[in-house]
Amino acid sequence: MTVRATAHLTDDERLDWLRLIRSQNVGPRTFHALIHHYGQARDALAALPQLARRGGASAPGRICTRAEAEREMAAASAAGVTFVSLREPDYPLRLAMIDDAPPLIAVRGELATLAQPTVAIVGARNASAAGIKFAERLARELGEAGLVVASGLARGIDAAAHRGSLTTGTVAAIAGGHNSIYPPEHTALADAIAENGVVLSEMPLDHEPRARDFPRRNRLISGLAAGVVVIEAAQRSGSLITARMALEQGREVFAVPGSPLDPRCEGSNNLLKQGAAPVTEAADVTAALRPIFERPLQLSAQEPDRPITPSEPKGPSEPSDDERARLVTLLGPTPVGIDDLIRLSGLSPAIVRTVLLELELAGKLGRHGGGLVSLV
Amino acid sequence: MTVRATAHLTDDERLDWLRLIRSQNVGPRTFHALIHHYGQARDALAALPQLARRGGASAPGRICTRAEAEREMAAASAAGVTFVSLREPDYPLRLAMIDDAPPLIAVRGELATLAQPTVAIVGARNASAAGIKFAERLARELGEAGLVVASGLARGIDAAAHRGSLTTGTVAAIAGGHNSIYPPEHTALADAIAENGVVLSEMPLDHEPRARDFPRRNRLISGLAAGVVVIEAAQRSGSLITARMALEQGREVFAVPGSPLDPRCEGSNNLLKQGAAPVTEAADVTAALRPIFERPLQLSAQEPDRPITPSEPKGPSEPSDDERARLVTLLGPTPVGIDDLIRLSGLSPAIVRTVLLELELAGKLGRHGGGLVSLV
């Protein structure tokens, strides 16, 4: 999570942000680490080649050019898509609180929707007729109760949830880009959603979603919402990934009970066994979420460092070869805490974070939730 | 609950117990109060007319004659039905612990079944095909796991639960007498249950069950078991009464999740919302009950009085008219605690209990769970 301001980016800054997040080996967590170190995206962009070299990259990671970013901006604008940065007031507050919040979201529709109290509804693509009927009814009732419904535009439950809340406001977080709606037959549904709601993506406009993009997208669905309702989810289904992310993000998890004889209910029933709140009507959800919506949203107090200030030297201190080697020795394929790395290496937090950035930009480091990192 | 010994009653004592519980205005709680006061059923029988008169009965309640009790005994014996008293080792231990345990149960079948770890399965009479299939499977798997399955011989879920556990052992607690099986088409099922299990009734052999007998019977189903699994129960259904009784008796309550669109699942889903443990497979039940079965059964420590001993004077002290009036003034249609009556009246516990007995035998007092009484 990056400290949030409520100022708008200049066009140049927005372009730099887009270039940085579109550059190779820069995911949301790396982006936040770079901004933390360098203050400005432009300075981070300038430092990328050197950081990657120091991290041992055989070839420097590809950096998104200014021309490419300008083309994406223009294409987005032509498609009615707006970029909103984490620093800007239109960015959804709850989503900004997750530690891998996308620095920029590409949104289409009624942006005011993103400021409303939101609940997510997700479930099986191959849902039963009863599941689809219930999802649509629940979404409609939650909409009538003043909530925006977030989902993933998938077949089955997701589409039913969007349909039920089309007039009251719904948000579809998609795994591909805005010009590559998946499944293709939901293109018209996406258009309808954008009438009173929002279609949201963190991917380049023409990005065709691959399998791994869907779990990544699921964190946005739960991140947008104060709670996630799971309707019909098989074991090892994407909906359970969303539920797990919701738990990691501190969101409420609800599950709709279903017959133990229906494999499509196995995952959702297991959520009940694990303590998810049972839902059979909208009031079950609204009663549980009301106190949460009434609490003022506070950004996490766990911000590990002070934000950089203009009086401080910009840019990280440069680690020595010895320091770099000491840290690499401590790393392996098993995720370990950055705190542990600092303690065990005896290095300063700034040096440790710089080496990690270098490794990451060299494509050698993976970042996980909860401040964990591993070699990849 | 009456203090349990492990001695057998003599034939004469058994006859007296049967006469006492078959006498007018004597329910299980009154029975226990009478035995508590008089020690012997025979002495209680002798005192009944005077107690009822003092309680203001216009006519004395009908007392079951020795000849009537002998005829019931003989008929039971001819039907293969045995009477087991609360004082005897064949009486199920858990059932003996509920405060309105039947003093005598009429049982047919394999009495050893009553000593096994037991779980109850109950649910809708108009169950769905899926509900019936699941009930039968769950009962079979619980039976294979070494548990006896108790239920109520009703249509739908109950019958499926019995069928699934016929070979491993099942107990049917019925609302009528053994010669009046309800529904009549389950007569053959009752016979099959008695092969490896038990059919159990607290009613006279020829008693045809009336509507009010079913809730009363439900306390036996939950009382026999360490936990109750509810499969498909509508709102305000008998299965929910069993679940409520299970809670009052300190039993575990389980519920099988079902579609929110099926009214037959509304009651069971609501149990989930109230904290019942979700069940989709036998392991959910066995894992929760194992520690309970492993704990030695202890009779309640809440026995309100010392049991009577031979050195104490038998029979209650006789209340004065003034004392009786003082207590009656404190009573009304709203159930109040006996402890409160003792405190507010300033009378001795023995006097209060005697007046209550008198009122009860005059048909003027109702006893409820948790030591509550009211005028009727």
PDB file of N, CA and C in Angstrom, chain A residues 140-197:
ATOM      1  N   ARG A 140     -29.968  -7.888  -6.536  1.00  0.00           N
ATOM      2  CA  ARG A 140     -30.998  -6.861  -6.657  1.00  0.00           C
ATOM      3  C   ARG A 140     -31.351  -6.304  -5.273  1.00  0.00           C
ATOM      4  N   GLU A 141     -31.499  -7.205  -4.309  1.00  0.00           N
ATOM      5  CA  GLU A 141     -31.886  -6.757  -2.972  1.00  0.00           C
ATOM      6  C   GLU A 141     -30.768  -5.967  -2.291  1.00  0.00           C
ATOM      7  N   LEU A 142     -29.531  -6.384  -2.520  1.00  0.00           N
ATOM      8  CA  LEU A 142     -28.418  -5.623  -1.946  1.00  0.00           C
ATOM      9  C   LEU A 142     -28.330  -4.251  -2.606  1.00  0.00           C
ATOM     10  N   GLY A 143     -28.589  -4.207  -3.901  1.00  0.00           N
ATOM     11  CA  GLY A 143     -28.616  -2.924  -4.603  1.00  0.00           C
ATOM     12  C   GLY A 143     -29.701  -2.026  -4.045  1.00  0.00           C
ATOM     13  N   GLU A 144     -30.880  -2.605  -3.832  1.00  0.00           N
ATOM     14  CA  GLU A 144     -31.984  -1.819  -3.270  1.00  0.00           C
ATOM     15  C   GLU A 144     -31.655  -1.332  -1.867  1.00  0.00           C
ATOM     16  N   ALA A 145     -30.793  -2.077  -1.184  1.00  0.00           N
ATOM     17  CA  ALA A 145     -30.376  -1.671   0.166  1.00  0.00           C
ATOM     18  C   ALA A 145     -29.259  -0.633   0.112  1.00  0.00           C
ATOM     19  N   GLY A 146     -28.868  -0.200  -1.103  1.00  0.00           N
ATOM     20  CA  GLY A 146     -27.896   0.891  -1.207  1.00  0.00           C
ATOM     21  C   GLY A 146     -26.456   0.443  -1.414  1.00  0.00           C
ATOM     22  N   LEU A 147     -26.253  -0.852  -1.659  1.00  0.00           N
ATOM     23  CA  LEU A 147     -24.884  -1.323  -1.853  1.00  0.00           C
ATOM     24  C   LEU A 147     -24.578  -1.485  -3.344  1.00  0.00           C
ATOM     25  N   VAL A 148     -23.322  -1.214  -3.694  1.00  0.00           N
ATOM     26  CA  VAL A 148     -22.832  -1.537  -5.025  1.00  0.00           C
ATOM     27  C   VAL A 148     -22.350  -2.987  -4.996  1.00  0.00           C
ATOM     28  N   VAL A 149     -22.606  -3.725  -6.071  1.00  0.00           N
ATOM     29  CA  VAL A 149     -22.217  -5.138  -6.137  1.00  0.00           C
ATOM     30  C   VAL A 149     -21.019  -5.288  -7.072  1.00  0.00           C
ATOM     31  N   ALA A 150     -19.930  -5.835  -6.544  1.00  0.00           N
ATOM     32  CA  ALA A 150     -18.746  -6.101  -7.361  1.00  0.00           C
ATOM     33  C   ALA A 150     -18.700  -7.575  -7.725  1.00  0.00           C
ATOM     34  N   SER A 151     -18.227  -7.863  -8.940  1.00  0.00           N
ATOM     35  CA  SER A 151     -18.014  -9.252  -9.329  1.00  0.00           C
ATOM     36  C   SER A 151     -17.030  -9.294 -10.486  1.00  0.00           C
ATOM     37  N   GLY A 152     -16.922 -10.457 -11.150  1.00  0.00           N
ATOM     38  CA  GLY A 152     -15.834 -10.653 -12.106  1.00  0.00           C
ATOM     39  C   GLY A 152     -16.247 -10.849 -13.555  1.00  0.00           C
ATOM     40  N   LEU A 153     -17.512 -10.586 -13.881  1.00  0.00           N
ATOM     41  CA  LEU A 153     -18.010 -10.662 -15.263  1.00  0.00           C
ATOM     42  C   LEU A 153     -17.921 -12.073 -15.846  1.00  0.00           C
ATOM     43  N   ALA A 154     -17.699 -13.081 -14.996  1.00  0.00           N
ATOM     44  CA  ALA A 154     -17.615 -14.450 -15.516  1.00  0.00           C
ATOM     45  C   ALA A 154     -19.008 -14.974 -15.833  1.00  0.00           C
ATOM     46  N   ARG A 155     -19.064 -16.128 -16.477  1.00  0.00           N
ATOM     47  CA  ARG A 155     -20.334 -16.790 -16.723  1.00  0.00           C
ATOM     48  C   ARG A 155     -20.931 -17.221 -15.378  1.00  0.00           C
ATOM     49  N   GLY A 156     -22.204 -17.531 -15.394  1.00  0.00           N
ATOM     50  CA  GLY A 156     -22.826 -18.099 -14.189  1.00  0.00           C
ATOM     51  C   GLY A 156     -23.144 -17.054 -13.140  1.00  0.00           C
ATOM     52  N   ILE A 157     -22.651 -17.294 -11.906  1.00  0.00           N
ATOM     53  CA  ILE A 157     -23.007 -16.447 -10.767  1.00  0.00           C
ATOM     54  C   ILE A 157     -22.602 -14.991 -10.987  1.00  0.00           C
ATOM     55  N   ASP A 158     -21.365 -14.770 -11.474  1.00  0.00           N
ATOM     56  CA  ASP A 158     -20.874 -13.395 -11.641  1.00  0.00           C
ATOM     57  C   ASP A 158     -21.833 -12.581 -12.512  1.00  0.00           C
ATOM     58  N   ALA A 159     -22.160 -13.146 -13.680  1.00  0.00           N
ATOM     59  CA  ALA A 159     -23.026 -12.419 -14.618  1.00  0.00           C
ATOM     60  C   ALA A 159     -24.384 -12.151 -13.976  1.00  0.00           C
ATOM     61  N   ALA A 160     -24.911 -13.141 -13.237  1.00  0.00           N
ATOM     62  CA  ALA A 160     -26.214 -12.961 -12.587  1.00  0.00           C
ATOM     63  C   ALA A 160     -26.142 -11.841 -11.551  1.00  0.00           C
ATOM     64  N   ALA A 161     -25.025 -11.776 -10.821  1.00  0.00           N
ATOM     65  CA  ALA A 161     -24.867 -10.726  -9.811  1.00  0.00           C
ATOM     66  C   ALA A 161     -24.849  -9.344 -10.479  1.00  0.00           C
ATOM     67  N   HIS A 162     -24.128  -9.241 -11.604  1.00  0.00           N
ATOM     68  CA  HIS A 162     -24.115  -7.960 -12.316  1.00  0.00           C
ATOM     69  C   HIS A 162     -25.510  -7.611 -12.837  1.00  0.00           C
ATOM     70  N   ARG A 163     -26.178  -8.601 -13.439  1.00  0.00           N
ATOM     71  CA  ARG A 163     -27.503  -8.343 -14.008  1.00  0.00           C
ATOM     72  C   ARG A 163     -28.472  -7.847 -12.934  1.00  0.00           C
ATOM     73  N   GLY A 164     -28.408  -8.470 -11.749  1.00  0.00           N
ATOM     74  CA  GLY A 164     -29.335  -8.092 -10.684  1.00  0.00           C
ATOM     75  C   GLY A 164     -29.107  -6.688 -10.170  1.00  0.00           C
ATOM     76  N   SER A 165     -27.913  -6.140 -10.398  1.00  0.00           N
ATOM     77  CA  SER A 165     -27.592  -4.826  -9.831  1.00  0.00           C
ATOM     78  C   SER A 165     -27.251  -3.801 -10.909  1.00  0.00           C
ATOM     79  N   LEU A 166     -27.685  -4.073 -12.141  1.00  0.00           N
ATOM     80  CA  LEU A 166     -27.367  -3.155 -13.246  1.00  0.00           C
ATOM     81  C   LEU A 166     -27.884  -1.741 -12.973  1.00  0.00           C
ATOM     82  N   THR A 167     -29.107  -1.633 -12.482  1.00  0.00           N
ATOM     83  CA  THR A 167     -29.683  -0.297 -12.331  1.00  0.00           C
ATOM     84  C   THR A 167     -29.206   0.388 -11.063  1.00  0.00           C
ATOM     85  N   THR A 168     -28.833  -0.389 -10.054  1.00  0.00           N
ATOM     86  CA  THR A 168     -28.419   0.236  -8.799  1.00  0.00           C
ATOM     87  C   THR A 168     -26.920   0.490  -8.746  1.00  0.00           C
ATOM     88  N   GLY A 169     -26.167  -0.168  -9.614  1.00  0.00           N
ATOM     89  CA  GLY A 169     -24.733   0.082  -9.645  1.00  0.00           C
ATOM     90  C   GLY A 169     -23.931  -1.165  -9.350  1.00  0.00           C
ATOM     91  N   THR A 170     -23.058  -1.516 -10.294  1.00  0.00           N
ATOM     92  CA  THR A 170     -22.250  -2.730 -10.132  1.00  0.00           C
ATOM     93  C   THR A 170     -20.872  -2.480 -10.722  1.00  0.00           C
ATOM     94  N   VAL A 171     -19.868  -3.154 -10.188  1.00  0.00           N
ATOM     95  CA  VAL A 171     -18.499  -3.006 -10.671  1.00  0.00           C
ATOM     96  C   VAL A 171     -17.994  -4.361 -11.139  1.00  0.00           C
ATOM     97  N   ALA A 172     -17.509  -4.419 -12.384  1.00  0.00           N
ATOM     98  CA  ALA A 172     -16.911  -5.649 -12.902  1.00  0.00           C
ATOM     99  C   ALA A 172     -15.404  -5.465 -12.952  1.00  0.00           C
ATOM    100  N   ALA A 173     -14.698  -6.259 -12.152  1.00  0.00           N
ATOM    101  CA  ALA A 173     -13.237  -6.250 -12.234  1.00  0.00           C
ATOM    102  C   ALA A 173     -12.840  -7.357 -13.193  1.00  0.00           C
ATOM    103  N   ILE A 174     -12.182  -6.985 -14.289  1.00  0.00           N
ATOM    104  CA  ILE A 174     -11.911  -7.973 -15.344  1.00  0.00           C
ATOM    105  C   ILE A 174     -10.431  -8.322 -15.374  1.00  0.00           C
ATOM    106  N   ALA A 175     -10.159  -9.542 -15.872  1.00  0.00           N
ATOM    107  CA  ALA A 175      -8.785 -10.066 -15.843  1.00  0.00           C
ATOM    108  C   ALA A 175      -7.979  -9.610 -17.047  1.00  0.00           C
ATOM    109  N   GLY A 176      -8.668  -9.287 -18.141  1.00  0.00           N
ATOM    110  CA  GLY A 176      -7.975  -8.812 -19.328  1.00  0.00           C
ATOM    111  C   GLY A 176      -8.076  -7.301 -19.443  1.00  0.00           C
ATOM    112  N   GLY A 177      -7.764  -6.795 -20.643  1.00  0.00           N
ATOM    113  CA  GLY A 177      -7.897  -5.368 -20.880  1.00  0.00           C
ATOM    114  C   GLY A 177      -9.302  -5.025 -21.351  1.00  0.00           C
ATOM    115  N   HIS A 178      -9.594  -3.732 -21.391  1.00  0.00           N
ATOM    116  CA  HIS A 178     -10.948  -3.295 -21.754  1.00  0.00           C
ATOM    117  C   HIS A 178     -11.321  -3.690 -23.178  1.00  0.00           C
ATOM    118  N   ASN A 179     -10.317  -3.844 -24.042  1.00  0.00           N
ATOM    119  CA  ASN A 179     -10.639  -4.237 -25.419  1.00  0.00           C
ATOM    120  C   ASN A 179     -10.624  -5.749 -25.608  1.00  0.00           C
ATOM    121  N   SER A 180     -10.544  -6.480 -24.499  1.00  0.00           N
ATOM    122  CA  SER A 180     -10.487  -7.933 -24.622  1.00  0.00           C
ATOM    123  C   SER A 180     -11.370  -8.559 -23.538  1.00  0.00           C
ATOM    124  N   ILE A 181     -12.648  -8.214 -23.623  1.00  0.00           N
ATOM    125  CA  ILE A 181     -13.608  -8.696 -22.613  1.00  0.00           C
ATOM    126  C   ILE A 181     -13.700 -10.212 -22.679  1.00  0.00           C
ATOM    127  N   TYR A 182     -13.635 -10.856 -21.500  1.00  0.00           N
ATOM    128  CA  TYR A 182     -13.763 -12.297 -21.446  1.00  0.00           C
ATOM    129  C   TYR A 182     -14.843 -12.671 -20.453  1.00  0.00           C
ATOM    130  N   PRO A 183     -15.743 -13.596 -20.761  1.00  0.00           N
ATOM    131  CA  PRO A 183     -15.921 -14.227 -22.068  1.00  0.00           C
ATOM    132  C   PRO A 183     -16.490 -13.234 -23.077  1.00  0.00           C
ATOM    133  N   PRO A 184     -16.163 -13.433 -24.368  1.00  0.00           N
ATOM    134  CA  PRO A 184     -16.549 -12.441 -25.385  1.00  0.00           C
ATOM    135  C   PRO A 184     -18.048 -12.159 -25.409  1.00  0.00           C
ATOM    136  N   GLU A 185     -18.866 -13.171 -25.098  1.00  0.00           N
ATOM    137  CA  GLU A 185     -20.317 -12.947 -25.155  1.00  0.00           C
ATOM    138  C   GLU A 185     -20.795 -12.014 -24.050  1.00  0.00           C
ATOM    139  N   HIS A 186     -19.923 -11.608 -23.140  1.00  0.00           N
ATOM    140  CA  HIS A 186     -20.329 -10.659 -22.097  1.00  0.00           C
ATOM    141  C   HIS A 186     -19.968  -9.221 -22.451  1.00  0.00           C
ATOM    142  N   THR A 187     -19.600  -8.986 -23.702  1.00  0.00           N
ATOM    143  CA  THR A 187     -19.259  -7.626 -24.123  1.00  0.00           C
ATOM    144  C   THR A 187     -20.441  -6.676 -23.935  1.00  0.00           C
ATOM    145  N   ALA A 188     -21.623  -7.142 -24.314  1.00  0.00           N
ATOM    146  CA  ALA A 188     -22.809  -6.293 -24.154  1.00  0.00           C
ATOM    147  C   ALA A 188     -23.116  -6.072 -22.676  1.00  0.00           C
ATOM    148  N   LEU A 189     -22.896  -7.110 -21.861  1.00  0.00           N
ATOM    149  CA  LEU A 189     -23.131  -6.960 -20.421  1.00  0.00           C
ATOM    150  C   LEU A 189     -22.179  -5.917 -19.835  1.00  0.00           C
ATOM    151  N   ALA A 190     -20.925  -5.952 -20.296  1.00  0.00           N
ATOM    152  CA  ALA A 190     -19.955  -4.964 -19.821  1.00  0.00           C
ATOM    153  C   ALA A 190     -20.417  -3.551 -20.178  1.00  0.00           C
ATOM    154  N   ASP A 191     -20.940  -3.389 -21.389  1.00  0.00           N
ATOM    155  CA  ASP A 191     -21.448  -2.075 -21.797  1.00  0.00           C
ATOM    156  C   ASP A 191     -22.594  -1.647 -20.882  1.00  0.00           C
ATOM    157  N   ALA A 192     -23.489  -2.595 -20.576  1.00  0.00           N
ATOM    158  CA  ALA A 192     -24.626  -2.269 -19.716  1.00  0.00           C
ATOM    159  C   ALA A 192     -24.158  -1.902 -18.305  1.00  0.00           C
ATOM    160  N   ILE A 193     -23.130  -2.598 -17.833  1.00  0.00           N
ATOM    161  CA  ILE A 193     -22.590  -2.309 -16.497  1.00  0.00           C
ATOM    162  C   ILE A 193     -22.065  -0.874 -16.440  1.00  0.00           C
ATOM    163  N   ALA A 194     -21.386  -0.463 -17.520  1.00  0.00           N
ATOM    164  CA  ALA A 194     -20.769   0.862 -17.539  1.00  0.00           C
ATOM    165  C   ALA A 194     -21.803   1.993 -17.558  1.00  0.00           C
ATOM    166  N   GLU A 195     -23.063   1.664 -17.828  1.00  0.00           N
ATOM    167  CA  GLU A 195     -24.115   2.709 -17.828  1.00  0.00           C
ATOM    168  C   GLU A 195     -24.284   3.328 -16.444  1.00  0.00           C
ATOM    169  N   ASN A 196     -24.462   2.471 -15.444  1.00  0.00           N
ATOM    170  CA  ASN A 196     -24.643   2.960 -14.064  1.00  0.00           C
ATOM    171  C   ASN A 196     -23.513   2.547 -13.146  1.00  0.00           C
ATOM    172  N   GLY A 197     -22.555   1.795 -13.674  1.00  0.00           N
ATOM    173  CA  GLY A 197     -21.490   1.266 -12.826  1.00  0.00           C
ATOM    174  C   GLY A 197     -20.156   1.392 -13.512  1.00  0.00           C
TER     175      GLY A 197
END
